[in-house]
Coordinates of C-alpha atoms in Angstrom, one line a residue:
X722 CA 69.6 158.0 85.9
X723 CA 68.3 154.5 86.4
X724 CA 67.1 152.5 83.4
X725 CA 64.8 149.4 83.2
X726 CA 67.8 147.1 82.8
X727 CA 69.3 148.2 86.1
X728 CA 72.3 150.1 84.7
X729 CA 72.9 153.5 86.2
X730 CA 73.9 155.9 83.5
X731 CA 75.8 159.0 84.5
X732 CA 76.5 162.2 82.6
X733 CA 79.7 160.8 81.1
X734 CA 78.4 157.4 80.0
X735 CA 77.0 156.3 76.7
X736 CA 75.0 153.3 75.4
X737 CA 75.8 151.0 72.5
X738 CA 72.6 149.5 71.2
X739 CA 72.6 145.8 70.1
X740 CA 76.3 145.1 71.1
X741 CA 78.1 141.8 71.0
X742 CA 76.9 139.5 73.8
X743 CA 80.2 139.6 75.5
X744 CA 80.0 143.3 75.9
X745 CA 76.7 143.0 77.7
X746 CA 78.6 140.8 80.2
X747 CA 81.1 143.6 80.8
X748 CA 78.5 146.1 81.9
X749 CA 76.1 143.5 83.5
X750 CA 74.7 145.1 86.6
X751 CA 73.8 143.3 89.8
X752 CA 70.4 141.6 90.2
X753 CA 69.7 141.7 86.4
X754 CA 68.9 139.0 84.0
X755 CA 71.5 139.0 81.2
X756 CA 68.9 137.8 78.6
X757 CA 66.9 141.0 79.3
X758 CA 69.8 143.4 78.6
X759 CA 70.0 145.2 75.3
X760 CA 72.9 147.6 75.6
X761 CA 76.5 148.0 76.6
X762 CA 77.1 151.0 78.8
X763 CA 80.6 152.6 78.7
X764 CA 82.4 155.6 80.0
X765 CA 83.0 158.6 77.7
X766 CA 85.2 160.6 80.1
X767 CA 88.9 159.8 79.9
X768 CA 91.3 161.0 82.6
X769 CA 94.6 160.9 80.7
X770 CA 95.0 159.7 77.1
X771 CA 96.6 156.3 77.4
X772 CA 99.0 154.4 75.1
X773 CA 98.3 150.8 74.5
X774 CA 100.9 148.3 73.3
X775 CA 99.7 145.2 71.5
X776 CA 102.4 142.5 71.3
X777 CA 101.4 140.2 68.5
X778 CA 102.0 139.1 64.9
X779 CA 100.4 142.3 63.6
X780 CA 96.9 143.6 63.0
X781 CA 95.0 144.3 59.8
X782 CA 93.2 147.7 60.0
X783 CA 92.7 148.4 56.3
X784 CA 89.2 147.2 55.7
X785 CA 87.4 146.9 59.1
X786 CA 85.0 149.4 60.7
X787 CA 86.5 148.7 64.1
X788 CA 89.7 150.4 63.2
X789 CA 88.5 153.8 61.9
X790 CA 91.4 155.8 63.2
X791 CA 94.4 153.5 62.3
X792 CA 97.6 152.8 64.2
X793 CA 99.8 155.5 65.7
X794 CA 103.1 153.5 65.6
X795 CA 104.5 150.1 64.4
X796 CA 107.5 148.5 66.0
X797 CA 108.9 145.6 64.1
X798 CA 111.2 142.9 65.5
X799 CA 114.6 142.4 63.7
X800 CA 113.4 138.9 62.6
X801 CA 110.2 140.4 61.0
X802 CA 112.4 143.0 59.2
X803 CA 114.8 140.3 58.0
X804 CA 112.0 138.3 56.5
X805 CA 110.5 141.5 54.9
X806 CA 107.3 141.2 56.8
X807 CA 107.6 144.6 58.3
X808 CA 104.2 145.6 56.9
X809 CA 101.0 146.8 58.6
X810 CA 99.3 143.4 58.4
X811 CA 98.2 140.5 60.6
X812 CA 100.3 137.5 59.8
X813 CA 98.3 135.1 61.8
X814 CA 95.6 133.2 59.8
X815 CA 93.5 133.0 62.9
X816 CA 93.3 136.9 63.1
X817 CA 94.8 136.9 66.5
X818 CA 96.2 140.4 66.6
X819 CA 93.2 141.9 64.8
X820 CA 90.9 140.3 67.3
X821 CA 93.0 141.5 70.3
X822 CA 93.0 145.1 69.1
X823 CA 89.3 145.2 68.1
X824 CA 88.1 143.7 71.4
X825 CA 90.2 146.3 73.3
X826 CA 89.4 149.5 71.4
X827 CA 87.2 148.6 68.4
X828 CA 84.4 151.0 67.4
X829 CA 81.8 148.2 67.5
X830 CA 83.3 145.3 69.4
X831 CA 85.7 147.1 71.8
X832 CA 85.3 147.7 75.5
X833 CA 87.2 151.0 75.3
X834 CA 85.9 153.2 72.5
X835 CA 88.9 154.7 70.9
X836 CA 86.8 157.2 69.1
X837 CA 83.9 159.3 70.5
X838 CA 82.7 161.7 67.7
X839 CA 85.9 163.0 66.2
X840 CA 88.0 162.6 69.3
X841 CA 90.7 159.9 69.4
X842 CA 91.1 158.7 73.0
X843 CA 94.3 156.6 73.0
X844 CA 97.5 156.0 71.2
X845 CA 98.0 152.5 69.7
X846 CA 101.4 150.9 69.2
X847 CA 101.6 147.5 67.5
X848 CA 104.7 145.5 68.5
X849 CA 105.0 143.0 65.7
X850 CA 107.0 139.7 66.0
X851 CA 106.7 136.1 64.8
X852 CA 103.5 134.0 65.2
X853 CA 105.7 131.6 67.3
X854 CA 108.1 134.1 68.9
X855 CA 111.5 133.0 70.2
X856 CA 112.8 134.0 73.6
X857 CA 114.9 136.6 71.8
X858 CA 111.9 138.2 70.2
X859 CA 110.0 138.3 73.5
X860 CA 113.0 139.9 75.1
X861 CA 113.2 142.4 72.2
X862 CA 109.5 143.3 72.6
X863 CA 109.7 144.2 76.3
X864 CA 113.0 146.0 75.9
X865 CA 111.6 148.2 73.0
X866 CA 108.4 148.9 74.9
X867 CA 110.4 149.9 78.0
X868 CA 112.5 152.3 75.9
X869 CA 109.4 153.7 74.0
X870 CA 107.6 154.5 77.3
X871 CA 110.7 156.2 78.7
X872 CA 111.4 158.2 75.5
X873 CA 107.9 159.1 74.3
X874 CA 105.2 158.4 76.8
X875 CA 106.3 159.3 80.3
X876 CA 103.3 161.5 80.8
X877 CA 100.8 158.8 79.7
X878 CA 99.5 155.7 81.4
X879 CA 100.9 152.7 79.4
X880 CA 98.9 149.4 79.0
X881 CA 100.8 146.4 77.6
X882 CA 99.1 143.2 76.5
X883 CA 101.1 140.0 76.0
X884 CA 98.8 137.2 74.9
X885 CA 101.3 134.4 75.2
X886 CA 102.1 131.7 77.9
X887 CA 105.4 129.8 78.2
X888 CA 105.4 126.4 79.8
X889 CA 108.6 125.0 81.4
X890 CA 110.4 128.3 80.8
X891 CA 114.1 128.5 81.8
X892 CA 114.0 130.8 84.8
X893 CA 117.5 132.2 84.3
X894 CA 117.1 133.9 80.9
X895 CA 113.5 134.8 81.7
X896 CA 114.7 136.7 84.7
X897 CA 116.0 139.3 82.2
X898 CA 112.5 139.7 80.8
X899 CA 111.2 140.0 84.4
X900 CA 113.5 142.9 84.9
X901 CA 111.9 144.7 81.9
X902 CA 108.5 144.1 83.4
X903 CA 109.7 145.7 86.7
X904 CA 111.0 148.7 84.8
X905 CA 107.6 149.1 83.0
X906 CA 105.9 148.9 86.4
X907 CA 108.2 151.5 87.7
X908 CA 107.2 153.9 84.9
X909 CA 103.5 153.5 85.8
X910 CA 102.7 150.8 83.2
X911 CA 100.2 148.0 83.4
X912 CA 101.0 144.6 81.9
X913 CA 98.2 142.1 81.2
X914 CA 98.7 138.4 80.5
X915 CA 96.5 135.3 80.2
X916 CA 96.2 132.7 82.9
X917 CA 96.5 129.8 80.3
X918 CA 94.2 127.5 78.4
X919 CA 95.3 124.0 79.5
X920 CA 93.1 123.2 82.4
X921 CA 91.8 120.1 80.7
X922 CA 95.3 118.6 80.7
X923 CA 95.9 116.4 83.8
X924 CA 97.9 118.2 86.4
X925 CA 97.6 121.6 84.7
X926 CA 94.4 122.9 86.2
X927 CA 96.1 125.8 87.9
X928 CA 98.3 128.5 86.5
X929 CA 101.7 127.0 85.5
X930 CA 103.2 129.3 82.9
X931 CA 105.3 132.4 82.6
X932 CA 104.7 135.3 82.9
X933 CA 101.5 134.6 85.0
X934 CA 103.5 132.7 87.7
X935 CA 105.3 135.9 88.6
X936 CA 102.1 137.6 89.8
X937 CA 102.2 138.4 93.5
X938 CA 102.0 141.1 96.2
X939 CA 105.4 142.6 95.1
X940 CA 104.8 142.0 91.3
X941 CA 101.5 143.7 90.2
X942 CA 101.0 141.7 87.0
X943 CA 97.4 141.5 85.8
X944 CA 96.5 137.8 85.1
X945 CA 93.2 137.2 83.3
X946 CA 91.1 134.1 83.4
X947 CA 88.1 133.4 81.3
X948 CA 84.4 133.3 82.0
X949 CA 81.7 132.5 79.5
X950 CA 78.8 134.8 78.7
X951 CA 76.7 133.5 81.6
X952 CA 79.5 134.0 84.1
X953 CA 80.8 130.4 84.5
X954 CA 84.5 129.5 84.2
X955 CA 85.1 127.3 81.1
X956 CA 86.9 124.0 81.3
X957 CA 90.0 125.3 79.6
X958 CA 90.7 128.4 81.8
X959 CA 93.6 127.8 84.3
X960 CA 93.4 129.2 87.8
X961 CA 92.4 130.4 90.3
X962 CA 95.9 130.9 91.8
X963 CA 97.5 134.0 90.4
X964 CA 94.4 135.0 88.5
X965 CA 93.6 138.7 89.4
X966 CA 90.6 139.3 87.2
X967 CA 88.1 137.2 85.2
X968 CA 86.6 138.5 82.0
X969 CA 84.6 137.2 79.0
X970 CA 86.7 134.7 77.0
X971 CA 84.1 132.4 75.3
X972 CA 82.1 133.3 72.2
X973 CA 84.0 136.6 72.0
X974 CA 83.1 138.6 68.9
X975 CA 85.9 140.5 67.2
X976 CA 87.4 141.6 63.9
X977 CA 88.5 139.2 61.3
X978 CA 91.7 140.1 59.4
X979 CA 91.7 141.2 55.8
X980 CA 87.9 141.5 55.7
X981 CA 85.0 143.6 57.0
X982 CA 83.6 140.8 58.9
X983 CA 83.6 139.6 62.5
X984 CA 84.4 136.2 63.9
X985 CA 83.9 134.3 67.2
X986 CA 87.0 133.5 69.3
X987 CA 87.7 132.0 72.7
X988 CA 90.4 131.4 75.3
X989 CA 92.1 133.4 78.0
X990 CA 94.2 135.2 75.3
X991 CA 91.0 136.9 74.3
X992 CA 89.8 137.5 77.9
X993 CA 92.7 140.0 78.2
X994 CA 91.1 142.4 75.7
X995 CA 88.2 143.6 77.8
X996 CA 90.7 144.1 80.7
X997 CA 93.0 146.1 78.4
X998 CA 90.0 148.3 77.5
X999 CA 89.0 148.9 81.1
X1000 CA 92.6 149.6 82.2
X1001 CA 92.8 152.4 79.6
X1002 CA 90.0 154.2 81.5
X1003 CA 92.3 154.6 84.4
X1004 CA 89.5 154.3 86.9
X1005 CA 90.1 153.2 90.5
X1006 CA 86.6 152.9 92.0
X1007 CA 84.2 150.0 91.4
X1008 CA 81.1 150.9 89.4
X1009 CA 79.1 147.8 90.4
X1010 CA 80.0 145.5 93.3
X1011 CA 79.3 142.5 91.1
X1012 CA 81.9 140.4 92.8
X1013 CA 80.0 140.5 96.1
X1014 CA 78.1 137.2 96.1
X1015 CA 75.3 138.6 98.3
X1016 CA 73.7 139.7 95.0
X1017 CA 73.4 136.0 94.0
X1018 CA 72.5 136.8 90.4
X1019 CA 75.7 138.5 89.1
X1020 CA 78.1 137.2 86.6
X1021 CA 80.2 135.3 89.0
X1022 CA 77.3 133.6 90.9
X1023 CA 78.4 130.4 92.6
X1024 CA 82.1 131.0 92.2
X1025 CA 84.4 131.1 95.3
X1026 CA 84.6 134.7 96.4
X1027 CA 88.2 134.4 97.5
X1028 CA 89.4 133.7 93.9
X1029 CA 87.0 135.9 91.9
X1030 CA 87.8 139.6 91.2
X1031 CA 85.6 140.8 88.5
X1032 CA 86.3 143.2 85.7
X1033 CA 83.9 145.7 87.4
X1034 CA 86.4 146.0 90.3
X1035 CA 88.8 147.7 87.9
X1036 CA 92.2 146.2 87.4
X1037 CA 93.7 149.5 88.7
X1038 CA 93.2 148.1 92.2
X1039 CA 95.8 145.5 91.2
X1040 CA 98.1 147.5 89.0
X1041 CA 100.2 150.7 89.7
X1042 CA 97.8 153.2 88.2

């Protein structure tokens, strides 16, 4: 059915009243004025129950309404264990991991609603390493994820989010990590990474970090750049080369660790989360052709069409699913 705000609601879609502003952007239909929109419209029919891997310094799910169903599995790096931080907590004072998880699957702030009624719609695995991970910890993370998919989740679509960028990385050791990426792709997994936040640094306007630089026709990495809540690219977001999708990454509302409150975050690290949410849906067809600039009033109005692929086009057109 058609509603006054231009959103076409089907039999398997639901509305979230008074959502965070960035969620309105995610379901912003063509030819509509964002300021007039009240709801976030999302899919309630899941094809296959996905498993999502959050690589971060932990999450704090104990006191926040966004995490009503908890975590299915924790994987701790050897260094985290050695320092006795192998606890179900977010060790980043900026609430990084908690924000990532809540924006992806949170009950209130998430794109993908992990719970509809009493039904849990995905499995969540937290891969916890240091706030400033070494090469060895990054290598461990993708090795353990590759093994976990192979041993436990071969029948499920896997979505991996890695919210780090590495500048001037040594290509020889990083080629080992690239091999793990390829193995995850071969098992049907999707890997999502940020484009980078250093566009204001002279000479760094375009993507210049790993893993994002690996993206290409033979390497289906999902690289996410940021737009703000009126659809413009912020000054910090690197691209457009290698950027495969753009999503809200300014004034993003998400869970604050060790509290019941929300906070506002920004950067391409947090643009990933809506894309993680959409990738869990496993859809392959566009709901709205918002990237087609003939509409003129969509989120990406005025941006070069050759470099803009919107979240509405579904990242599954880029990834293996």
